Each structure stands twice: as C-alpha cells, then as structure tokens.
Amino acid sequence: MTACITGATAGIGLAFAEELAQEGTDLVLVARDADRLGALAVRLGEAHGIDVEVLPADLATDAGCTVVMQRLADPDRPVDILVNNAGFGLNEDFVGGSLAAQERLLDVLVRATLRLTHAALPGMVARGQGMVLNVSSVAGWAPVGTYSAAKAWVTVFTEGLTPELAGTGVTATAVCPGFTRTEFHERADMSMTSVPDWAWLDARRVAREGLRAARSGQVISVPSTRYRTLAIALQHAPRGLLRRGVAAVPETRSDRA
Ligand SMILES: NC(=O)c1ccc[n+]([C@@H]2O[C@H](COP(=O)([O-])OP(=O)(O)OC[C@H]3O[C@@H](n4cnc5c(N)ncnc54)[C@H](OP(=O)(O)O)[C@@H]3O)[C@@H](O)[C@H]2O)c1
C-alpha cells in the first residue's frame, strides 16, 4: 500500500504521513523544502520500516505539478491513497492586495488538487481500489475571501466525484477542519491571539478522523463535534446574516482556516 501526501513536511500533511507510516503504508511525500522532506523520509523510514520517496515540488507551478502527476500515473508503482493537502492562507484584503498571491493560492489549493486527482484516479479505478482525500476547510461554507471560495471548490469538487466513482472501489473524501495547530497561521503572519484554546484542533486528530471517514466511504469529514455543529450552522444560516457577521468582525475577513 502506498500513499502520496502533498504538503507533508508540516501540520496536517505531516500528521497524515505519521498516521499512515505507523500503519506500515509506504509514502511518497511532496513539498517544496527538499531538506525537510529528506530528513522526514529518513525519520519515518527508520521508525516504521517503510519505503519513503520524496518529490520536492512547488505545486503553484506547472513543472511542480507535472512531476507529481507523472508519479501518480505511473502504472508500475501504483499509489493507493492520494492526500491533496498542501496549502496556505493569505493575510490581506482582496482590494489593493497582490493579484499574484491570489493566483498562487488558487494554483495550489484548486489547480494542483484538480491536476493530481485527475492523474491518480484512472489507475485507481482500473485497479478497483483507492482513496482520494482532499483537505478542505469549514471556511468553505463561509464568505471569507478567495481562500474560502477555493475551499468551497475543493469540497464541491470532491462531492462531485462521488457519483462517477460509485461502484468502482475508489472513494473521494473532503476533510474540512476548523482552526488546527500547524504552521499555517504563522507562515501567513496572522495573529491568532483572539482564538480561544478550545477552538483549536490537533493535526493528528484531523488526520485520524479523515482517514477513518475515508475508509467508511464518508464524502465529507468535519473533525470534532464543535466544528460539525459550526458547519451545520454555516450551511443553514441565511447568507445575508453570514455576510453581515463577517463584515462586523474585521479579524474574520482575512483567510484564516
Ligand atoms: N491550520 C488550519 O487551521 C487549517 C484549517 C482548515 C484547513 N487547513 C488546510 O490544511 C492544509 C494544510 O495546512 P496546514 O495547516 O497543515 O499548514 P502548514 O503547517 O503551513 O503546512 C503546509 C504544508 O504545505 C506545503 N506547501 C505550501 N505551499 C506549497 C507549494 N506551493 N507546493 C508544495 N507544497 C506546499 C508546506 O511545505 P513547503 O513550505 O516545504 O512547501 C507544508 O508542508 C491546507 O490545505 C490548509 O488550507 C488548515
């Protein structure tokens, strides 16, 4: 069994790598930082006796996506589990913000997810088994900038695959966490001091619940009862109310979860 995880060097991707390594799954790890990938591969390989391959790649680029797509489509080295997880947030308003940054966000969150899933699925379907987990966010149900819009795409894209995959032995699952302790907020220079302790999820828990959901054929996984409740509220609240709520709390305007 082999799993390919994007954004595997930190946070939720690292948690998926550790969970799957513990189960004895061989890994193909993707991120930009080659040194960090190499060190992780050695650590997980030695600790769990698994094969760990690294693919340093920037998924915001065509070249980076191509390297990973070619690996996923290689019939001689089948990948059974694909975790599209790599991502980042932006701490800026759309008006007056950087267009290049907005486009990079879409390239990594949307285009790379689309491309890698497209490369992986034909082999999985032909072999009659496989799982795609797309790390989305509860933010996909809230009107909060390009990040939210991208995560809405990830969730609906994943849901949209399921009728096509029915009866193939292959599943697609959107994992939609809330605030999770990772490098995400620090990398985007977001101050999170106003977020209370109870609101934070542990990355290992997100990965564990995501894998459990995927294995039971669940299409959308929202880890933790508190965020499942929030997700239901966000999906049923009048949209005008949500928009007014976001406008009233400026801290919620940047793309945070
Ligand atoms: N943390 C949260 O509160 C939260 C909540 C909901 C959803 N999420 C989602 O969870 C996913 C993982 O985020 P995280 O919180 O674990 O963040 P993180 O700790 O910052 O980790 C991000 C990972 O993605 C990789 N990455 C970033 N840009 C990349 C690129 N252009 N090409 C390839 N790899 C790239 C990073 O490695 P390199 O820098 O080496 O490339 C790193 O391994 C994201 O999709 C995020 O939107 C996070």
PDB file of C-alpha atoms and ligand atoms in Angstrom:
ATOM      1  CA  MET A   1       0.000   0.000   0.000  1.00  0.00           C
ATOM      2  CA  THR A   2       1.406   3.428  -0.993  1.00  0.00           C
ATOM      3  CA  ALA A   3       0.124   6.909  -0.124  1.00  0.00           C
ATOM      4  CA  CYS A   4       1.106  10.214  -1.734  1.00  0.00           C
ATOM      5  CA  ILE A   5       0.721  13.250   0.532  1.00  0.00           C
ATOM      6  CA  THR A   6       1.215  16.837  -0.576  1.00  0.00           C
ATOM      7  CA  GLY A   7       2.368  19.389   1.988  1.00  0.00           C
ATOM      8  CA  ALA A   8       3.767  16.517   4.037  1.00  0.00           C
ATOM      9  CA  THR A   9       6.509  18.410   5.899  1.00  0.00           C
ATOM     10  CA  ALA A  10       4.303  20.274   8.369  1.00  0.00           C
ATOM     11  CA  GLY A  11       0.945  20.437  10.096  1.00  0.00           C
ATOM     12  CA  ILE A  12      -1.925  18.317   8.792  1.00  0.00           C
ATOM     13  CA  GLY A  13       0.093  16.761   5.948  1.00  0.00           C
ATOM     14  CA  LEU A  14       2.791  15.679   8.403  1.00  0.00           C
ATOM     15  CA  ALA A  15       0.080  14.211  10.627  1.00  0.00           C
ATOM     16  CA  PHE A  16      -1.287  12.174   7.695  1.00  0.00           C
ATOM     17  CA  ALA A  17       2.262  10.978   6.934  1.00  0.00           C
ATOM     18  CA  GLU A  18       2.835   9.926  10.551  1.00  0.00           C
ATOM     19  CA  GLU A  19      -0.537   8.174  10.834  1.00  0.00           C
ATOM     20  CA  LEU A  20      -0.064   6.249   7.584  1.00  0.00           C
ATOM     21  CA  ALA A  21       3.585   5.419   8.362  1.00  0.00           C
ATOM     22  CA  GLN A  22       2.500   3.961  11.697  1.00  0.00           C
ATOM     23  CA  GLU A  23       0.144   1.632   9.798  1.00  0.00           C
ATOM     24  CA  GLY A  24       3.030   0.440   7.591  1.00  0.00           C
ATOM     25  CA  THR A  25       1.986   2.326   4.436  1.00  0.00           C
ATOM     26  CA  ASP A  26       4.799   3.299   2.045  1.00  0.00           C
ATOM     27  CA  LEU A  27       4.902   7.025   1.342  1.00  0.00           C
ATOM     28  CA  VAL A  28       5.515   9.498  -1.477  1.00  0.00           C
ATOM     29  CA  LEU A  29       5.996  12.880   0.199  1.00  0.00           C
ATOM     30  CA  VAL A  30       5.601  16.206  -1.637  1.00  0.00           C
ATOM     31  CA  ALA A  31       6.556  19.752  -0.536  1.00  0.00           C
ATOM     32  CA  ARG A  32       8.967  22.479  -1.653  1.00  0.00           C
ATOM     33  CA  ASP A  33      11.605  22.192   1.084  1.00  0.00           C
ATOM     34  CA  ALA A  34      13.834  19.314  -0.097  1.00  0.00           C
ATOM     35  CA  ASP A  35      15.996  19.219   3.065  1.00  0.00           C
ATOM     36  CA  ARG A  36      12.992  18.969   5.322  1.00  0.00           C
ATOM     37  CA  LEU A  37      11.466  16.273   3.094  1.00  0.00           C
ATOM     38  CA  GLY A  38      14.722  14.290   3.164  1.00  0.00           C
ATOM     39  CA  ALA A  39      15.003  14.416   6.953  1.00  0.00           C
ATOM     40  CA  LEU A  40      11.362  13.365   7.330  1.00  0.00           C
ATOM     41  CA  ALA A  41      11.823  10.466   4.912  1.00  0.00           C
ATOM     42  CA  VAL A  42      14.778   9.143   6.920  1.00  0.00           C
ATOM     43  CA  ARG A  43      12.921   9.531  10.228  1.00  0.00           C
ATOM     44  CA  LEU A  44       9.710   7.798   9.088  1.00  0.00           C
ATOM     45  CA  GLY A  45      11.537   5.127   7.080  1.00  0.00           C
ATOM     46  CA  GLU A  46      13.734   4.157  10.049  1.00  0.00           C
ATOM     47  CA  ALA A  47      10.965   4.339  12.648  1.00  0.00           C
ATOM     48  CA  HIS A  48       8.406   2.270  10.742  1.00  0.00           C
ATOM     49  CA  GLY A  49      10.404   0.151   8.263  1.00  0.00           C
ATOM     50  CA  ILE A  50       8.571   1.614   5.259  1.00  0.00           C
ATOM     51  CA  ASP A  51       9.739   2.918   1.872  1.00  0.00           C
ATOM     52  CA  VAL A  52       9.604   6.704   1.721  1.00  0.00           C
ATOM     53  CA  GLU A  53      10.128   8.548  -1.547  1.00  0.00           C
ATOM     54  CA  VAL A  54      10.402  12.338  -1.712  1.00  0.00           C
ATOM     55  CA  LEU A  55       9.264  14.595  -4.528  1.00  0.00           C
ATOM     56  CA  PRO A  56      10.377  18.183  -3.948  1.00  0.00           C
ATOM     57  CA  ALA A  57       7.896  20.234  -5.991  1.00  0.00           C
ATOM     58  CA  ASP A  58       6.259  23.640  -5.970  1.00  0.00           C
ATOM     59  CA  LEU A  59       2.601  22.894  -6.692  1.00  0.00           C
ATOM     60  CA  ALA A  60       1.984  26.512  -7.701  1.00  0.00           C
ATOM     61  CA  THR A  61       3.954  25.752 -10.879  1.00  0.00           C
ATOM     62  CA  ASP A  62       3.264  23.651 -13.969  1.00  0.00           C
ATOM     63  CA  ALA A  63       6.640  21.911 -13.604  1.00  0.00           C
ATOM     64  CA  GLY A  64       5.979  21.018  -9.953  1.00  0.00           C
ATOM     65  CA  CYS A  65       2.536  19.622 -10.718  1.00  0.00           C
ATOM     66  CA  THR A  66       3.873  17.605 -13.673  1.00  0.00           C
ATOM     67  CA  VAL A  67       6.475  15.808 -11.533  1.00  0.00           C
ATOM     68  CA  VAL A  68       3.793  14.659  -9.092  1.00  0.00           C
ATOM     69  CA  MET A  69       1.227  13.849 -11.810  1.00  0.00           C
ATOM     70  CA  GLN A  70       3.732  11.617 -13.601  1.00  0.00           C
ATOM     71  CA  ARG A  71       4.470   9.742 -10.384  1.00  0.00           C
ATOM     72  CA  LEU A  72       0.745   9.305  -9.633  1.00  0.00           C
ATOM     73  CA  ALA A  73       0.015   7.982 -13.128  1.00  0.00           C
ATOM     74  CA  ASP A  74       2.944   5.507 -13.199  1.00  0.00           C
ATOM     75  CA  PRO A  75       1.308   2.074 -13.662  1.00  0.00           C
ATOM     76  CA  ASP A  76       4.406   0.247 -12.383  1.00  0.00           C
ATOM     77  CA  ARG A  77       4.354   1.998  -8.992  1.00  0.00           C
ATOM     78  CA  PRO A  78       0.684   2.287  -8.016  1.00  0.00           C
ATOM     79  CA  VAL A  79      -0.431   4.901  -5.497  1.00  0.00           C
ATOM     80  CA  ASP A  80      -3.430   3.728  -3.469  1.00  0.00           C
ATOM     81  CA  ILE A  81      -4.089   6.838  -1.383  1.00  0.00           C
ATOM     82  CA  LEU A  82      -3.728  10.457  -2.508  1.00  0.00           C
ATOM     83  CA  VAL A  83      -3.941  13.230   0.098  1.00  0.00           C
ATOM     84  CA  ASN A  84      -4.222  16.658  -1.530  1.00  0.00           C
ATOM     85  CA  ASN A  85      -3.284  18.754   1.467  1.00  0.00           C
ATOM     86  CA  ALA A  86      -0.673  21.399   0.509  1.00  0.00           C
ATOM     87  CA  GLY A  87      -1.960  24.881   1.117  1.00  0.00           C
ATOM     88  CA  PHE A  88      -1.522  28.260   2.720  1.00  0.00           C
ATOM     89  CA  GLY A  89      -3.559  31.308   3.685  1.00  0.00           C
ATOM     90  CA  LEU A  90      -3.374  34.980   2.816  1.00  0.00           C
ATOM     91  CA  ASN A  91      -3.494  37.750   5.368  1.00  0.00           C
ATOM     92  CA  GLU A  92      -4.610  40.599   3.145  1.00  0.00           C
ATOM     93  CA  ASP A  93      -7.736  42.166   1.680  1.00  0.00           C
ATOM     94  CA  PHE A  94      -8.609  41.466  -1.947  1.00  0.00           C
ATOM     95  CA  VAL A  95      -8.889  45.176  -2.799  1.00  0.00           C
ATOM     96  CA  GLY A  96      -5.364  46.508  -3.135  1.00  0.00           C
ATOM     97  CA  GLY A  97      -3.870  43.096  -2.345  1.00  0.00           C
ATOM     98  CA  SER A  98      -1.453  41.169  -4.546  1.00  0.00           C
ATOM     99  CA  LEU A  99      -3.067  39.566  -7.598  1.00  0.00           C
ATOM    100  CA  ALA A 100      -0.079  37.218  -7.918  1.00  0.00           C
ATOM    101  CA  ALA A 101      -0.665  35.953  -4.362  1.00  0.00           C
ATOM    102  CA  GLN A 102      -4.370  35.379  -5.051  1.00  0.00           C
ATOM    103  CA  GLU A 103      -3.487  33.420  -8.191  1.00  0.00           C
ATOM    104  CA  ARG A 104      -0.857  31.376  -6.367  1.00  0.00           C
ATOM    105  CA  LEU A 105      -3.482  30.493  -3.780  1.00  0.00           C
ATOM    106  CA  LEU A 106      -5.807  29.183  -6.495  1.00  0.00           C
ATOM    107  CA  ASP A 107      -2.920  27.361  -8.194  1.00  0.00           C
ATOM    108  CA  VAL A 108      -2.052  25.409  -5.040  1.00  0.00           C
ATOM    109  CA  LEU A 109      -5.486  24.906  -3.478  1.00  0.00           C
ATOM    110  CA  VAL A 110      -7.513  24.381  -6.659  1.00  0.00           C
ATOM    111  CA  ARG A 111      -5.448  23.709  -9.786  1.00  0.00           C
ATOM    112  CA  ALA A 112      -2.963  21.324  -8.137  1.00  0.00           C
ATOM    113  CA  THR A 113      -5.819  19.410  -6.444  1.00  0.00           C
ATOM    114  CA  LEU A 114      -7.605  19.138  -9.790  1.00  0.00           C
ATOM    115  CA  ARG A 115      -4.493  18.004 -11.649  1.00  0.00           C
ATOM    116  CA  LEU A 116      -3.250  15.475  -9.107  1.00  0.00           C
ATOM    117  CA  THR A 117      -6.699  13.939  -8.689  1.00  0.00           C
ATOM    118  CA  HIS A 118      -7.030  13.716 -12.477  1.00  0.00           C
ATOM    119  CA  ALA A 119      -3.678  11.926 -12.693  1.00  0.00           C
ATOM    120  CA  ALA A 120      -4.379   9.490  -9.848  1.00  0.00           C
ATOM    121  CA  LEU A 121      -7.969   8.364 -10.458  1.00  0.00           C
ATOM    122  CA  PRO A 122      -7.727   6.406 -13.739  1.00  0.00           C
ATOM    123  CA  GLY A 123      -5.183   3.974 -12.255  1.00  0.00           C
ATOM    124  CA  MET A 124      -7.152   3.636  -9.018  1.00  0.00           C
ATOM    125  CA  VAL A 125     -10.375   2.935 -10.930  1.00  0.00           C
ATOM    126  CA  ALA A 126      -8.619   0.425 -13.210  1.00  0.00           C
ATOM    127  CA  ARG A 127      -7.216  -1.383 -10.139  1.00  0.00           C
ATOM    128  CA  GLY A 128     -10.622  -1.255  -8.427  1.00  0.00           C
ATOM    129  CA  GLN A 129      -9.318   0.367  -5.260  1.00  0.00           C
ATOM    130  CA  GLY A 130      -8.107   3.715  -3.966  1.00  0.00           C
ATOM    131  CA  MET A 131      -8.861   6.736  -1.809  1.00  0.00           C
ATOM    132  CA  VAL A 132      -8.533  10.447  -2.526  1.00  0.00           C
ATOM    133  CA  LEU A 133      -8.637  12.753   0.489  1.00  0.00           C
ATOM    134  CA  ASN A 134      -8.845  16.447  -0.270  1.00  0.00           C
ATOM    135  CA  VAL A 135      -8.082  18.700   2.686  1.00  0.00           C
ATOM    136  CA  SER A 136     -10.661  21.464   2.524  1.00  0.00           C
ATOM    137  CA  SER A 137     -11.916  23.632   5.429  1.00  0.00           C
ATOM    138  CA  VAL A 138     -15.031  24.731   7.307  1.00  0.00           C
ATOM    139  CA  ALA A 139     -14.097  28.102   5.787  1.00  0.00           C
ATOM    140  CA  GLY A 140     -15.538  26.727   2.542  1.00  0.00           C
ATOM    141  CA  TRP A 141     -19.009  27.354   3.984  1.00  0.00           C
ATOM    142  CA  ALA A 142     -18.252  30.988   4.932  1.00  0.00           C
ATOM    143  CA  PRO A 143     -17.956  34.069   2.719  1.00  0.00           C
ATOM    144  CA  VAL A 144     -14.352  34.940   3.629  1.00  0.00           C
ATOM    145  CA  GLY A 145     -12.201  35.818   0.642  1.00  0.00           C
ATOM    146  CA  THR A 146     -10.502  33.799  -2.064  1.00  0.00           C
ATOM    147  CA  TYR A 147      -9.367  31.165   0.444  1.00  0.00           C
ATOM    148  CA  SER A 148     -12.995  30.348   1.353  1.00  0.00           C
ATOM    149  CA  ALA A 149     -14.003  30.299  -2.294  1.00  0.00           C
ATOM    150  CA  ALA A 150     -11.153  27.906  -3.084  1.00  0.00           C
ATOM    151  CA  LYS A 151     -12.102  25.601  -0.213  1.00  0.00           C
ATOM    152  CA  ALA A 152     -15.762  25.687  -1.339  1.00  0.00           C
ATOM    153  CA  TRP A 153     -14.463  24.475  -4.699  1.00  0.00           C
ATOM    154  CA  VAL A 154     -12.431  21.687  -3.055  1.00  0.00           C
ATOM    155  CA  THR A 155     -15.455  20.436  -1.094  1.00  0.00           C
ATOM    156  CA  VAL A 156     -17.903  20.559  -4.010  1.00  0.00           C
ATOM    157  CA  PHE A 157     -15.337  19.129  -6.437  1.00  0.00           C
ATOM    158  CA  THR A 158     -14.825  16.174  -4.093  1.00  0.00           C
ATOM    159  CA  GLU A 159     -18.563  15.637  -3.663  1.00  0.00           C
ATOM    160  CA  GLY A 160     -18.990  15.841  -7.432  1.00  0.00           C
ATOM    161  CA  LEU A 161     -16.581  12.939  -7.971  1.00  0.00           C
ATOM    162  CA  THR A 162     -18.613  10.512  -5.912  1.00  0.00           C
ATOM    163  CA  PRO A 163     -21.381   9.646  -8.416  1.00  0.00           C
ATOM    164  CA  GLU A 164     -18.706   8.870 -11.006  1.00  0.00           C
ATOM    165  CA  LEU A 165     -16.773   6.736  -8.521  1.00  0.00           C
ATOM    166  CA  ALA A 166     -19.780   4.786  -7.240  1.00  0.00           C
ATOM    167  CA  GLY A 167     -19.170   1.037  -7.574  1.00  0.00           C
ATOM    168  CA  THR A 168     -15.519   1.451  -8.634  1.00  0.00           C
ATOM    169  CA  GLY A 169     -13.948   0.640  -5.257  1.00  0.00           C
ATOM    170  CA  VAL A 170     -12.470   4.160  -5.185  1.00  0.00           C
ATOM    171  CA  THR A 171     -13.625   6.873  -2.761  1.00  0.00           C
ATOM    172  CA  ALA A 172     -13.227  10.644  -2.532  1.00  0.00           C
ATOM    173  CA  THR A 173     -13.467  12.460   0.799  1.00  0.00           C
ATOM    174  CA  ALA A 174     -13.256  16.157   1.648  1.00  0.00           C
ATOM    175  CA  VAL A 175     -11.687  16.688   5.076  1.00  0.00           C
ATOM    176  CA  CYS A 176     -12.943  20.020   6.457  1.00  0.00           C
ATOM    177  CA  PRO A 177     -11.140  21.058   9.653  1.00  0.00           C
ATOM    178  CA  GLY A 178     -11.553  24.239  11.649  1.00  0.00           C
ATOM    179  CA  PHE A 179      -8.631  26.010  13.348  1.00  0.00           C
ATOM    180  CA  THR A 180      -5.826  23.467  13.665  1.00  0.00           C
ATOM    181  CA  ARG A 181      -2.470  23.982  15.365  1.00  0.00           C
ATOM    182  CA  THR A 182       0.060  23.927  12.488  1.00  0.00           C
ATOM    183  CA  GLU A 183       2.476  26.378  10.841  1.00  0.00           C
ATOM    184  CA  PHE A 184      -0.366  27.771   8.692  1.00  0.00           C
ATOM    185  CA  HIS A 185      -1.138  30.966  10.635  1.00  0.00           C
ATOM    186  CA  GLU A 186       2.460  31.812  11.493  1.00  0.00           C
ATOM    187  CA  ARG A 187       3.505  31.421   7.847  1.00  0.00           C
ATOM    188  CA  ALA A 188       0.788  33.907   6.840  1.00  0.00           C
ATOM    189  CA  ASP A 189       1.733  36.251   9.694  1.00  0.00           C
ATOM    190  CA  MET A 190      -1.759  36.021  11.201  1.00  0.00           C
ATOM    191  CA  SER A 191      -2.170  36.934  14.858  1.00  0.00           C
ATOM    192  CA  MET A 192      -4.446  34.295  16.369  1.00  0.00           C
ATOM    193  CA  THR A 193      -4.432  35.525  19.972  1.00  0.00           C
ATOM    194  CA  SER A 194      -8.201  36.128  19.912  1.00  0.00           C
ATOM    195  CA  VAL A 195      -8.910  32.450  19.127  1.00  0.00           C
ATOM    196  CA  PRO A 196      -9.599  30.617  22.414  1.00  0.00           C
ATOM    197  CA  ASP A 197      -7.795  27.399  23.310  1.00  0.00           C
ATOM    198  CA  TRP A 198     -10.918  25.237  22.976  1.00  0.00           C
ATOM    199  CA  ALA A 199     -11.293  26.238  19.317  1.00  0.00           C
ATOM    200  CA  TRP A 200      -8.026  24.603  18.263  1.00  0.00           C
ATOM    201  CA  LEU A 201      -7.816  21.102  16.829  1.00  0.00           C
ATOM    202  CA  ASP A 202      -4.849  18.774  16.957  1.00  0.00           C
ATOM    203  CA  ALA A 203      -3.459  17.882  13.497  1.00  0.00           C
ATOM    204  CA  ARG A 204      -3.134  14.159  14.341  1.00  0.00           C
ATOM    205  CA  ARG A 205      -6.804  14.069  15.290  1.00  0.00           C
ATOM    206  CA  VAL A 206      -7.736  15.717  11.976  1.00  0.00           C
ATOM    207  CA  ALA A 207      -5.718  13.130  10.050  1.00  0.00           C
ATOM    208  CA  ARG A 208      -7.063  10.194  12.077  1.00  0.00           C
ATOM    209  CA  GLU A 209     -10.680  11.293  11.660  1.00  0.00           C
ATOM    210  CA  GLY A 210     -10.116  11.997   7.958  1.00  0.00           C
ATOM    211  CA  LEU A 211      -8.706   8.515   7.352  1.00  0.00           C
ATOM    212  CA  ARG A 212     -11.491   6.891   9.358  1.00  0.00           C
ATOM    213  CA  ALA A 213     -14.097   8.826   7.354  1.00  0.00           C
ATOM    214  CA  ALA A 214     -12.483   7.927   4.020  1.00  0.00           C
ATOM    215  CA  ARG A 215     -12.336   4.242   4.944  1.00  0.00           C
ATOM    216  CA  SER A 216     -16.004   4.232   5.818  1.00  0.00           C
ATOM    217  CA  GLY A 217     -16.847   5.861   2.490  1.00  0.00           C
ATOM    218  CA  GLN A 218     -17.858   9.211   4.033  1.00  0.00           C
ATOM    219  CA  VAL A 219     -17.785  12.024   1.468  1.00  0.00           C
ATOM    220  CA  ILE A 220     -17.349  14.959   3.878  1.00  0.00           C
ATOM    221  CA  SER A 221     -15.472  14.740   7.158  1.00  0.00           C
ATOM    222  CA  VAL A 222     -15.629  17.598   9.677  1.00  0.00           C
ATOM    223  CA  PRO A 223     -13.372  16.623  12.593  1.00  0.00           C
ATOM    224  CA  SER A 224     -14.787  17.284  16.113  1.00  0.00           C
ATOM    225  CA  THR A 225     -18.326  17.822  17.335  1.00  0.00           C
ATOM    226  CA  ARG A 226     -17.802  21.557  17.779  1.00  0.00           C
ATOM    227  CA  TYR A 227     -16.833  22.083  14.148  1.00  0.00           C
ATOM    228  CA  ARG A 228     -19.558  19.702  12.896  1.00  0.00           C
ATOM    229  CA  THR A 229     -22.040  21.946  14.736  1.00  0.00           C
ATOM    230  CA  LEU A 230     -20.471  25.065  13.248  1.00  0.00           C
ATOM    231  CA  ALA A 231     -20.521  23.511   9.766  1.00  0.00           C
ATOM    232  CA  ILE A 232     -24.255  22.792  10.054  1.00  0.00           C
ATOM    233  CA  ALA A 233     -24.887  26.352  11.277  1.00  0.00           C
ATOM    234  CA  LEU A 234     -22.839  27.834   8.410  1.00  0.00           C
ATOM    235  CA  GLN A 235     -24.673  25.717   5.833  1.00  0.00           C
ATOM    236  CA  HIS A 236     -28.133  26.677   7.129  1.00  0.00           C
ATOM    237  CA  ALA A 237     -27.696  30.283   8.258  1.00  0.00           C
ATOM    238  CA  PRO A 238     -29.124  32.945   5.932  1.00  0.00           C
ATOM    239  CA  ARG A 239     -26.267  34.066   3.675  1.00  0.00           C
ATOM    240  CA  GLY A 240     -27.025  37.748   4.383  1.00  0.00           C
ATOM    241  CA  LEU A 241     -26.553  37.115   8.086  1.00  0.00           C
ATOM    242  CA  LEU A 242     -23.199  35.419   7.445  1.00  0.00           C
ATOM    243  CA  ARG A 243     -22.028  38.293   5.254  1.00  0.00           C
ATOM    244  CA  ARG A 244     -23.041  40.858   7.889  1.00  0.00           C
ATOM    245  CA  GLY A 245     -21.277  38.776  10.571  1.00  0.00           C
ATOM    246  CA  VAL A 246     -18.039  38.738   8.586  1.00  0.00           C
ATOM    247  CA  ALA A 247     -18.287  42.487   7.878  1.00  0.00           C
ATOM    248  CA  ALA A 248     -18.848  43.253  11.575  1.00  0.00           C
ATOM    249  CA  VAL A 249     -15.731  41.376  12.751  1.00  0.00           C
ATOM    250  CA  PRO A 250     -12.781  42.663  10.704  1.00  0.00           C
ATOM    251  CA  GLU A 251     -10.498  39.900  12.116  1.00  0.00           C
ATOM    252  CA  THR A 252     -12.561  37.306  10.258  1.00  0.00           C
ATOM    253  CA  ARG A 253     -12.024  38.980   6.906  1.00  0.00           C
ATOM    254  CA  SER A 254      -8.622  37.530   6.168  1.00  0.00           C
ATOM    255  CA  ASP A 255      -8.404  33.887   5.183  1.00  0.00           C
ATOM    256  CA  ARG A 256      -7.703  32.062   8.426  1.00  0.00           C
ATOM    257  CA  ALA A 257      -8.807  28.434   8.431  1.00  0.00           C
TER     258      ALA A 257
HETATM  259  N1  LIG B   1      -4.321  25.020  10.083  1.00  0.00           N
HETATM  260  C1  LIG B   1      -5.603  25.288   9.972  1.00  0.00           C
HETATM  261  O1  LIG B   1      -6.223  25.948  10.843  1.00  0.00           O
HETATM  262  C2  LIG B   1      -6.380  24.746   8.784  1.00  0.00           C
HETATM  263  C3  LIG B   1      -7.773  24.695   8.881  1.00  0.00           C
HETATM  264  C4  LIG B   1      -8.501  24.189   7.802  1.00  0.00           C
HETATM  265  C5  LIG B   1      -7.848  23.734   6.677  1.00  0.00           C
HETATM  266  N2  LIG B   1      -6.494  23.815   6.603  1.00  0.00           N
HETATM  267  C6  LIG B   1      -5.847  23.321   5.375  1.00  0.00           C
HETATM  268  O2  LIG B   1      -4.962  22.271   5.711  1.00  0.00           O
HETATM  269  C7  LIG B   1      -3.954  22.144   4.700  1.00  0.00           C
HETATM  270  C8  LIG B   1      -2.594  22.027   5.368  1.00  0.00           C
HETATM  271  O3  LIG B   1      -2.323  23.226   6.069  1.00  0.00           O
HETATM  272  P1  LIG B   1      -1.546  23.255   7.455  1.00  0.00           P
HETATM  273  O4  LIG B   1      -2.399  23.979   8.406  1.00  0.00           O
HETATM  274  O5  LIG B   1      -1.051  21.920   7.795  1.00  0.00           O
HETATM  275  O6  LIG B   1      -0.360  24.239   7.034  1.00  0.00           O
HETATM  276  P2  LIG B   1       1.232  24.199   7.285  1.00  0.00           P
HETATM  277  O7  LIG B   1       1.537  23.648   8.635  1.00  0.00           O
HETATM  278  O8  LIG B   1       1.703  25.566   6.965  1.00  0.00           O
HETATM  279  O9  LIG B   1       1.761  23.163   6.187  1.00  0.00           O
HETATM  280  C9  LIG B   1       1.641  23.452   4.833  1.00  0.00           C
HETATM  281  C10 LIG B   1       2.340  22.373   4.001  1.00  0.00           C
HETATM  282  O10 LIG B   1       2.106  22.647   2.613  1.00  0.00           O
HETATM  283  C11 LIG B   1       3.360  22.739   1.923  1.00  0.00           C
HETATM  284  N3  LIG B   1       3.218  23.711   0.844  1.00  0.00           N
HETATM  285  C12 LIG B   1       2.850  25.019   0.923  1.00  0.00           C
HETATM  286  N4  LIG B   1       2.884  25.603  -0.280  1.00  0.00           N
HETATM  287  C13 LIG B   1       3.262  24.642  -1.169  1.00  0.00           C
HETATM  288  C14 LIG B   1       3.508  24.628  -2.564  1.00  0.00           C
HETATM  289  N5  LIG B   1       3.398  25.748  -3.305  1.00  0.00           N
HETATM  290  N6  LIG B   1       3.884  23.473  -3.157  1.00  0.00           N
HETATM  291  C15 LIG B   1       4.052  22.343  -2.411  1.00  0.00           C
HETATM  292  N7  LIG B   1       3.843  22.295  -1.081  1.00  0.00           N
HETATM  293  C16 LIG B   1       3.463  23.432  -0.465  1.00  0.00           C
HETATM  294  C17 LIG B   1       4.370  23.154   3.008  1.00  0.00           C
HETATM  295  O11 LIG B   1       5.706  22.738   2.731  1.00  0.00           O
HETATM  296  P3  LIG B   1       6.812  23.656   1.939  1.00  0.00           P
HETATM  297  O12 LIG B   1       6.737  25.038   2.536  1.00  0.00           O
HETATM  298  O13 LIG B   1       8.095  22.946   2.122  1.00  0.00           O
HETATM  299  O14 LIG B   1       6.364  23.623   0.510  1.00  0.00           O
HETATM  300  C18 LIG B   1       3.837  22.351   4.201  1.00  0.00           C
HETATM  301  O15 LIG B   1       4.306  21.025   4.137  1.00  0.00           O
HETATM  302  C19 LIG B   1      -4.105  23.370   3.805  1.00  0.00           C
HETATM  303  O16 LIG B   1      -4.782  22.998   2.621  1.00  0.00           O
HETATM  304  C20 LIG B   1      -4.964  24.319   4.637  1.00  0.00           C
HETATM  305  O17 LIG B   1      -5.702  25.184   3.829  1.00  0.00           O
HETATM  306  C21 LIG B   1      -5.738  24.292   7.629  1.00  0.00           C
END
